[in-house]
Coordinates of C-alpha atoms in Angstrom, one line a residue:
Chain A
X1 CA -112.0 -63.7 -0.1
X2 CA -112.8 -60.1 0.5
X3 CA -113.0 -58.2 -2.8
X4 CA -115.1 -55.9 -4.8
X5 CA -115.3 -55.5 -8.6
X6 CA -116.9 -52.6 -10.4
X7 CA -117.4 -51.7 -14.0
X8 CA -118.8 -48.2 -14.2
X9 CA -119.3 -45.2 -16.3
X10 CA -118.4 -42.9 -13.4
X11 CA -115.0 -41.3 -12.9
X12 CA -112.6 -43.4 -10.8
X13 CA -111.0 -41.9 -7.7
X14 CA -108.0 -44.0 -6.6
X15 CA -108.3 -42.8 -3.0
X16 CA -111.7 -44.4 -2.8
X17 CA -110.3 -47.8 -3.7
X18 CA -107.4 -47.3 -1.3
X19 CA -109.8 -46.5 1.5
X20 CA -111.9 -49.5 0.6
X21 CA -109.1 -52.0 0.9
X22 CA -107.4 -50.4 4.0
X23 CA -107.9 -52.5 7.1
X24 CA -106.3 -52.5 10.5
X25 CA -104.8 -55.9 9.6
X26 CA -103.0 -54.7 6.4
X27 CA -99.6 -53.2 6.5
X28 CA -99.3 -52.5 2.8
X29 CA -101.5 -51.4 -0.1
X30 CA -100.3 -51.7 -3.6
X31 CA -102.2 -49.7 -6.2
X32 CA -102.2 -49.6 -9.9
X33 CA -103.7 -46.6 -11.6
X34 CA -104.0 -46.6 -15.4
X35 CA -104.2 -43.2 -17.0
X36 CA -105.1 -42.1 -20.5
X37 CA -101.9 -41.1 -22.3
X38 CA -101.7 -38.3 -24.8
X39 CA -99.9 -40.4 -27.4
X40 CA -99.3 -44.0 -28.4
X41 CA -96.6 -45.0 -30.9
X42 CA -96.0 -41.3 -31.5
X43 CA -99.6 -40.6 -32.6
X44 CA -101.5 -37.9 -30.6
X45 CA -104.5 -39.3 -28.8
X46 CA -107.4 -36.9 -28.1
X47 CA -109.9 -39.3 -26.5
X48 CA -110.4 -42.9 -25.5
X49 CA -113.5 -45.0 -25.4
X50 CA -114.0 -48.2 -23.4
X51 CA -116.6 -50.7 -24.0
X52 CA -117.2 -53.8 -21.8
X53 CA -119.2 -57.0 -22.3
X54 CA -121.0 -57.4 -19.1
X55 CA -121.5 -59.6 -17.2
X56 CA -118.7 -61.6 -18.8
X57 CA -116.2 -58.9 -17.9
X58 CA -117.2 -59.1 -14.3
X59 CA -117.1 -62.9 -14.4
X60 CA -113.6 -62.9 -15.8
X61 CA -112.4 -60.3 -13.2
X62 CA -113.9 -62.5 -10.5
X63 CA -111.8 -65.4 -11.8
X64 CA -108.6 -63.3 -11.9
X65 CA -109.1 -61.9 -8.4
X66 CA -110.0 -65.3 -6.9
X67 CA -106.9 -66.8 -8.5
X68 CA -104.8 -64.0 -6.9
X69 CA -106.3 -64.8 -3.5
X70 CA -105.4 -68.5 -4.0
X71 CA -101.9 -67.6 -5.1
X72 CA -100.9 -64.9 -2.5
X73 CA -102.0 -64.1 1.1
X74 CA -104.2 -61.1 0.3
X75 CA -106.5 -59.3 2.6
X76 CA -108.7 -57.1 0.4
X77 CA -108.8 -56.4 -3.3
X78 CA -110.7 -53.7 -5.3
X79 CA -110.8 -53.6 -9.1
X80 CA -112.6 -50.8 -10.8
X81 CA -112.8 -50.4 -14.6
X82 CA -114.3 -47.5 -16.3
X83 CA -116.4 -47.5 -19.5
X84 CA -117.5 -44.8 -21.9
X85 CA -115.5 -41.8 -23.2
X86 CA -112.4 -40.7 -21.3
X87 CA -110.3 -37.6 -21.8
X88 CA -106.5 -37.4 -21.5
X89 CA -105.4 -37.9 -17.9
X90 CA -108.6 -39.7 -16.9
X91 CA -108.4 -43.1 -15.2
X92 CA -109.7 -46.2 -17.0
X93 CA -108.6 -48.6 -14.3
X94 CA -107.7 -48.8 -10.6
X95 CA -106.6 -51.9 -8.8
X96 CA -105.9 -51.8 -5.0
X97 CA -104.5 -54.8 -3.1
X98 CA -104.1 -54.8 0.7
X99 CA -101.7 -57.3 2.3
X100 CA -100.0 -57.8 5.6
X101 CA -96.6 -58.0 3.7
X102 CA -95.8 -55.9 0.7
X103 CA -94.2 -58.4 -1.7
X104 CA -97.4 -60.3 -2.2
X105 CA -99.2 -57.0 -2.9
X106 CA -96.8 -56.0 -5.7
X107 CA -97.0 -59.5 -7.2
X108 CA -100.8 -59.9 -7.0
X109 CA -101.5 -56.3 -8.3
X110 CA -99.2 -56.9 -11.3
X111 CA -100.8 -60.3 -11.9
X112 CA -104.3 -58.8 -11.9
X113 CA -103.5 -56.0 -14.3
X114 CA -101.5 -58.2 -16.6
X115 CA -104.3 -60.9 -16.7
X116 CA -107.0 -58.3 -17.0
X117 CA -105.4 -57.0 -20.2
X118 CA -105.3 -60.5 -21.6
X119 CA -108.7 -62.0 -20.8
X120 CA -111.3 -59.5 -19.7
X121 CA -113.7 -58.5 -22.5
X122 CA -113.2 -54.8 -22.5
X123 CA -112.2 -52.9 -25.6
X124 CA -110.5 -49.6 -26.1
X125 CA -110.9 -47.3 -29.0
X126 CA -108.3 -44.6 -29.4
X127 CA -109.4 -41.4 -31.2
X128 CA -106.8 -39.3 -33.0
X129 CA -107.2 -36.0 -34.7
X130 CA -107.5 -37.8 -38.0
X131 CA -109.3 -41.1 -37.2
X132 CA -109.7 -43.8 -34.6
X133 CA -108.7 -47.4 -34.0
X134 CA -109.7 -50.3 -31.8
X135 CA -106.5 -51.0 -29.9
X136 CA -104.8 -54.4 -30.5
X137 CA -107.5 -55.5 -33.0
X138 CA -105.1 -55.8 -36.0
X139 CA -101.5 -57.0 -36.3
Chain B
X1 CA -131.2 -68.9 -35.6
X2 CA -128.5 -67.7 -33.3
X3 CA -128.3 -64.1 -32.2
X4 CA -124.8 -63.1 -31.6
X5 CA -123.6 -60.1 -29.5
X6 CA -120.9 -58.0 -31.2
X7 CA -118.3 -55.7 -29.5
X8 CA -115.5 -53.3 -30.5
X9 CA -114.1 -53.8 -33.9
X10 CA -116.5 -56.7 -34.7
X11 CA -119.5 -54.3 -34.2
X12 CA -117.8 -51.9 -36.6
X13 CA -117.1 -54.7 -39.2
X14 CA -120.7 -56.0 -39.1
X15 CA -122.2 -52.5 -38.7
X16 CA -124.6 -53.4 -35.9
X17 CA -124.5 -54.6 -32.3
X18 CA -126.2 -58.0 -33.0
X19 CA -125.8 -60.5 -35.8
X20 CA -128.4 -63.1 -36.6
X21 CA -127.0 -66.3 -38.0
X22 CA -129.6 -68.3 -39.9
X23 CA -127.3 -71.1 -41.1
X24 CA -127.3 -74.3 -39.2
X25 CA -124.3 -74.0 -36.9
X26 CA -124.0 -76.3 -33.9
X27 CA -120.4 -75.7 -32.8
X28 CA -118.1 -72.7 -32.0
X29 CA -115.9 -73.7 -34.9
X30 CA -118.7 -73.7 -37.4
X31 CA -120.0 -70.4 -36.1
X32 CA -116.5 -68.8 -36.6
X33 CA -116.4 -70.2 -40.1
X34 CA -119.7 -68.7 -41.1
X35 CA -118.8 -65.3 -39.6
X36 CA -115.4 -65.2 -41.4
X37 CA -117.1 -66.1 -44.7
X38 CA -119.7 -63.4 -44.3
X39 CA -117.2 -60.8 -43.0
X40 CA -113.7 -61.5 -44.5
X41 CA -112.4 -58.5 -42.4
X42 CA -112.9 -60.7 -39.3
X43 CA -110.1 -63.0 -40.6
X44 CA -107.6 -60.0 -40.5
X45 CA -108.0 -59.6 -36.7
X46 CA -105.3 -60.7 -34.3
X47 CA -107.8 -63.2 -32.9
X48 CA -111.5 -63.9 -32.7
X49 CA -112.9 -65.8 -29.8
X50 CA -116.4 -66.9 -29.0
X51 CA -118.1 -66.7 -25.6
X52 CA -121.0 -69.0 -24.8
X53 CA -123.1 -67.9 -21.8
X54 CA -120.3 -65.4 -21.0
X55 CA -117.5 -67.9 -20.8
X56 CA -114.8 -68.4 -23.4
X57 CA -115.7 -71.4 -25.5
X58 CA -113.5 -74.0 -27.2
X59 CA -113.9 -74.7 -30.9
X60 CA -115.6 -78.0 -30.3
X61 CA -118.2 -76.6 -27.9
X62 CA -121.8 -77.0 -29.1
X63 CA -124.1 -74.0 -29.4
X64 CA -127.9 -74.1 -29.2
X65 CA -130.4 -71.3 -29.9
X66 CA -131.0 -70.6 -26.2
X67 CA -127.3 -69.9 -25.5
X68 CA -126.0 -66.3 -25.2
X69 CA -123.3 -66.1 -27.8
X70 CA -120.8 -63.3 -28.3
X71 CA -117.9 -62.7 -30.6
X72 CA -114.8 -61.5 -28.7
X73 CA -112.2 -59.7 -30.8
X74 CA -108.8 -58.9 -29.2
X75 CA -109.4 -57.3 -25.8
X76 CA -107.7 -54.1 -24.8
X77 CA -108.9 -53.1 -21.4
X78 CA -106.8 -51.6 -18.6
Chain C
X1 CA -85.3 -36.6 -13.2
X2 CA -88.6 -35.3 -12.0
X3 CA -89.2 -36.2 -8.4
X4 CA -90.2 -34.9 -5.0
X5 CA -89.2 -36.2 -1.6
X6 CA -91.0 -35.1 1.5
X7 CA -90.5 -36.0 5.2
X8 CA -93.4 -34.5 7.2
X9 CA -95.3 -34.6 10.4
X10 CA -98.6 -34.0 8.5
X11 CA -101.0 -36.8 7.6
X12 CA -100.2 -38.3 4.2
X13 CA -103.0 -38.5 1.5
X14 CA -102.1 -41.1 -1.2
X15 CA -104.4 -39.2 -3.7
X16 CA -102.2 -36.1 -3.4
X17 CA -99.1 -38.2 -4.4
X18 CA -101.0 -39.8 -7.3
X19 CA -102.1 -36.4 -8.6
X20 CA -98.6 -35.1 -8.2
X21 CA -97.1 -37.8 -10.5
X22 CA -99.9 -38.0 -13.0
X23 CA -98.8 -36.5 -16.3
X24 CA -100.4 -36.7 -19.8
X25 CA -97.3 -38.7 -20.8
X26 CA -97.7 -41.4 -18.2
X27 CA -99.9 -44.4 -18.8
X28 CA -99.4 -46.1 -15.5
X29 CA -99.0 -45.1 -11.9
X30 CA -97.9 -47.6 -9.3
X31 CA -98.4 -46.6 -5.7
X32 CA -97.2 -48.2 -2.5
X33 CA -99.1 -47.1 0.7
X34 CA -97.8 -48.3 4.0
X35 CA -100.3 -48.4 6.8
X36 CA -100.0 -48.9 10.5
X37 CA -101.0 -52.5 11.4
X38 CA -102.9 -53.3 14.6
X39 CA -100.5 -56.2 15.4
X40 CA -97.0 -57.5 14.7
X41 CA -95.9 -61.0 15.6
X42 CA -99.3 -61.5 17.4
X43 CA -98.8 -58.5 19.7
X44 CA -101.4 -55.8 19.7
X45 CA -100.0 -52.4 18.6
X46 CA -101.8 -49.3 19.9
X47 CA -99.6 -46.6 18.3
X48 CA -96.5 -46.0 16.3
X49 CA -93.9 -43.3 16.4
X50 CA -91.5 -42.5 13.6
X51 CA -88.3 -40.5 14.0
X52 CA -86.1 -39.4 11.1
X53 CA -82.5 -38.0 10.9
X54 CA -82.8 -35.1 8.6
X55 CA -81.2 -34.1 6.3
X56 CA -79.6 -37.5 6.0
X57 CA -82.9 -39.3 5.4
X58 CA -83.7 -36.9 2.5
X59 CA -80.2 -37.4 1.1
X60 CA -80.6 -41.2 1.2
X61 CA -84.0 -41.0 -0.4
X62 CA -82.6 -38.8 -3.2
X63 CA -79.9 -41.5 -3.8
X64 CA -82.6 -44.2 -4.0
X65 CA -84.9 -42.3 -6.3
X66 CA -82.1 -41.2 -8.6
X67 CA -80.9 -44.8 -8.8
X68 CA -84.4 -45.9 -9.8
X69 CA -84.5 -43.2 -12.5
X70 CA -81.2 -44.6 -13.9
X71 CA -82.4 -48.2 -13.7
X72 CA -85.9 -47.8 -15.2
X73 CA -87.6 -45.4 -17.7
X74 CA -89.6 -43.4 -15.1
X75 CA -91.5 -40.2 -15.6
X76 CA -92.3 -38.9 -12.1
X77 CA -91.7 -40.1 -8.6
X78 CA -93.1 -38.9 -5.3
X79 CA -91.9 -40.3 -1.9
X80 CA -93.5 -39.1 1.3
X81 CA -92.6 -40.3 4.8
X82 CA -94.4 -39.3 7.9
X83 CA -92.8 -38.7 11.3
X84 CA -94.3 -38.4 14.8
X85 CA -97.0 -40.3 16.4
X86 CA -99.4 -42.4 14.2
X87 CA -102.5 -44.2 15.1
X88 CA -103.6 -47.6 13.7
X89 CA -104.7 -47.2 10.1
X90 CA -102.6 -44.1 9.5
X91 CA -100.1 -43.9 6.6
X92 CA -96.4 -43.7 7.4
X93 CA -95.2 -43.9 3.8
X94 CA -96.5 -43.2 0.2
X95 CA -94.5 -43.9 -2.9
X96 CA -96.0 -43.0 -6.3
X97 CA -94.2 -43.8 -9.6
X98 CA -95.5 -42.7 -13.0
X99 CA -94.3 -44.5 -16.1
X100 CA -95.3 -44.9 -19.7
X101 CA -95.3 -48.7 -19.3
X102 CA -96.5 -50.4 -16.2
X103 CA -93.8 -53.0 -15.6
X104 CA -91.1 -50.5 -14.9
X105 CA -93.4 -48.8 -12.4
X106 CA -94.0 -51.9 -10.4
X107 CA -90.3 -52.7 -10.3
X108 CA -89.2 -49.2 -9.4
X109 CA -91.8 -48.7 -6.7
X110 CA -90.8 -52.0 -5.1
X111 CA -87.1 -51.2 -5.4
X112 CA -87.7 -47.8 -3.7
X113 CA -89.7 -49.2 -0.7
X114 CA -87.3 -52.2 -0.3
X115 CA -84.2 -49.9 -0.3
X116 CA -85.9 -47.2 1.9
X117 CA -86.4 -49.9 4.6
X118 CA -82.7 -50.9 4.4
X119 CA -80.9 -47.6 4.2
X120 CA -82.9 -44.5 5.1
X121 CA -82.3 -43.3 8.7
X122 CA -85.9 -43.4 10.0
X123 CA -86.8 -45.4 13.1
X124 CA -90.1 -46.8 14.1
X125 CA -91.2 -47.4 17.7
X126 CA -94.1 -49.7 18.3
X127 CA -96.2 -49.0 21.4
X128 CA -98.1 -51.9 22.9
X129 CA -100.5 -51.9 25.9
X130 CA -97.6 -53.1 28.1
X131 CA -94.5 -51.4 26.7
X132 CA -92.8 -50.3 23.6
X133 CA -89.9 -51.3 21.3
X134 CA -87.7 -49.9 18.6
X135 CA -88.5 -52.1 15.6
X136 CA -85.5 -54.2 14.2
X137 CA -83.1 -52.8 16.8
X138 CA -82.4 -56.2 18.5
X139 CA -82.1 -59.7 17.1
Chain D
X1 CA -64.4 -33.3 21.6
X2 CA -66.9 -34.8 19.2
X3 CA -70.7 -34.2 19.6
X4 CA -72.6 -37.1 18.4
X5 CA -76.3 -37.1 17.3
X6 CA -78.3 -40.0 18.7
X7 CA -81.6 -41.5 17.3
X8 CA -84.1 -44.2 18.1
X9 CA -82.8 -46.9 20.5
X10 CA -79.4 -45.3 20.8
X11 CA -81.0 -42.2 22.3
X12 CA -82.8 -44.4 24.8
X13 CA -79.6 -46.3 25.6
X14 CA -77.6 -43.1 26.2
X15 CA -80.6 -41.3 27.7
X16 CA -80.2 -38.1 25.8
X17 CA -80.2 -36.9 22.2
X18 CA -76.5 -35.9 22.0
X19 CA -73.4 -37.6 23.3
X20 CA -70.1 -35.7 23.8
X21 CA -67.0 -37.9 23.3
X22 CA -64.0 -36.4 25.0
X23 CA -61.6 -39.2 24.2
X24 CA -59.2 -38.8 21.4
X25 CA -61.0 -40.6 18.5
X26 CA -59.9 -40.0 14.9
X27 CA -61.7 -42.8 13.0
X28 CA -65.2 -44.3 12.8
X29 CA -63.8 -47.6 14.1
X30 CA -62.3 -45.9 17.2
X31 CA -65.6 -44.0 17.9
X32 CA -67.6 -47.2 17.7
X33 CA -65.2 -48.8 20.2
X34 CA -65.5 -46.0 22.7
X35 CA -69.3 -45.9 22.4
X36 CA -69.6 -49.7 22.9
X37 CA -67.3 -49.6 25.9
X38 CA -69.3 -46.8 27.5
X39 CA -72.7 -48.3 26.6
X40 CA -72.5 -52.1 26.5
X41 CA -76.1 -52.3 25.4
X42 CA -75.0 -50.8 22.0
X43 CA -73.2 -54.1 21.3
X44 CA -76.5 -56.0 21.6
X45 CA -78.0 -54.1 18.6
X46 CA -78.5 -55.8 15.3
X47 CA -76.1 -53.2 13.8
X48 CA -74.6 -49.8 14.7
X49 CA -73.4 -47.6 11.9
X50 CA -71.9 -44.2 11.9
X51 CA -72.8 -41.3 9.6
X52 CA -70.3 -38.5 9.0
X53 CA -71.8 -35.3 7.5
X54 CA -75.0 -37.2 6.9
X55 CA -73.4 -40.0 4.8
X56 CA -72.8 -43.5 5.9
X57 CA -69.1 -43.8 6.9
X58 CA -66.7 -46.8 6.6
X59 CA -64.7 -47.9 9.7
X60 CA -61.5 -46.4 8.4
X61 CA -62.9 -42.9 7.7
X62 CA -61.4 -40.1 9.8
X63 CA -63.5 -37.9 12.0
X64 CA -62.6 -34.3 13.0
X65 CA -64.3 -32.1 15.6
X66 CA -66.0 -30.0 12.8
X67 CA -67.8 -33.1 11.3
X68 CA -71.4 -33.8 12.0
X69 CA -71.4 -37.3 13.4
X70 CA -74.4 -39.5 14.1
X71 CA -74.9 -43.0 15.4
X72 CA -77.3 -45.0 13.2
X73 CA -78.9 -48.0 14.9
X74 CA -80.9 -50.4 12.7
X75 CA -83.3 -48.4 10.6
X76 CA -87.0 -49.3 10.4
X77 CA -88.8 -46.7 8.3
X78 CA -91.5 -47.4 5.8

């Protein structure tokens, strides 16, 4: 299982993840790039802040990625999640999955981001012009 | 005493990054009960899980003073 | 429908496509990157050559992308296909799809690459150490 | 006369990038028949489609000398 997981305060560059998973054996790379939207539910977002509980977040990401390797024939996976303050348009998450055949790549990449959002202890605070809120905390 | 790590909205509710629980709690369920009694706002969350030694822990799991314990409010990464 | 389609002899850089689709309105970018594999069916590939029938290839890509816009709520799409001679590891195709919500992005991106491979008049010749073959031409 | 654009394996089979058909052909079906008679290797392909004015054309579609006509062997882009 050839993968790398990174939780970092530094800006994420999708091309770096794509290069990192590209191998002469892979024919397809599927990439998911999350970006900070300027609005949610019609409310204008000015800034985001991400906080992670390490090393639990890394441990949970390892579980997800290893599960993906068991479920699909993958070649290389990179998952990078950013922490700290992000401006609109910045990238909180990049997932790159290299496979010999593309279908597995689409499925595994979607599985990883879907499960990441459900289980990995990372929290997002949205800041608006008139306040802030921890996303998903309350009904 | 159990020292509990706090994140996200739980840190805001408690007002600090660590919470010391002096009460005699030996399980995850008991810990959650104590926290929700001390901080009623914790009950209003979509969910509140407990991690023991950086793994999600079931209600019946036991906790000792040497464990690393954390409260996990609803996650929202990605 | 905000999209761009490009058939070019110049090397493709996935990051350029990602930047091109990123908007403050989008929360998710799904990217498919095709790469030249070093082997198919166990045979060692030394080089690839792509040939396109323009403007028909562009026309067909427009149809596919506009169909995707009708089928999913997309924000921006870029499709780039390379022609000419490519070495192992080079990128023949990049598809980037920006959406507010990620599920539509995965589905639309997979639809575009699947349909591209079925209908767009582009041909790939694989060169081996001992010969060459037009891919998919014969049973 | 109809001048037909050739690509990929069809260009290799015919040995040049354009094919002039002098026979009187007025439909896509008739054109394919003439091509397959002249170049039996074309029959061995997985498929052979015809594009008229850079759109895929059905068998019954008519062709005139002013149309842009192309033979489309199995595509393999991506």
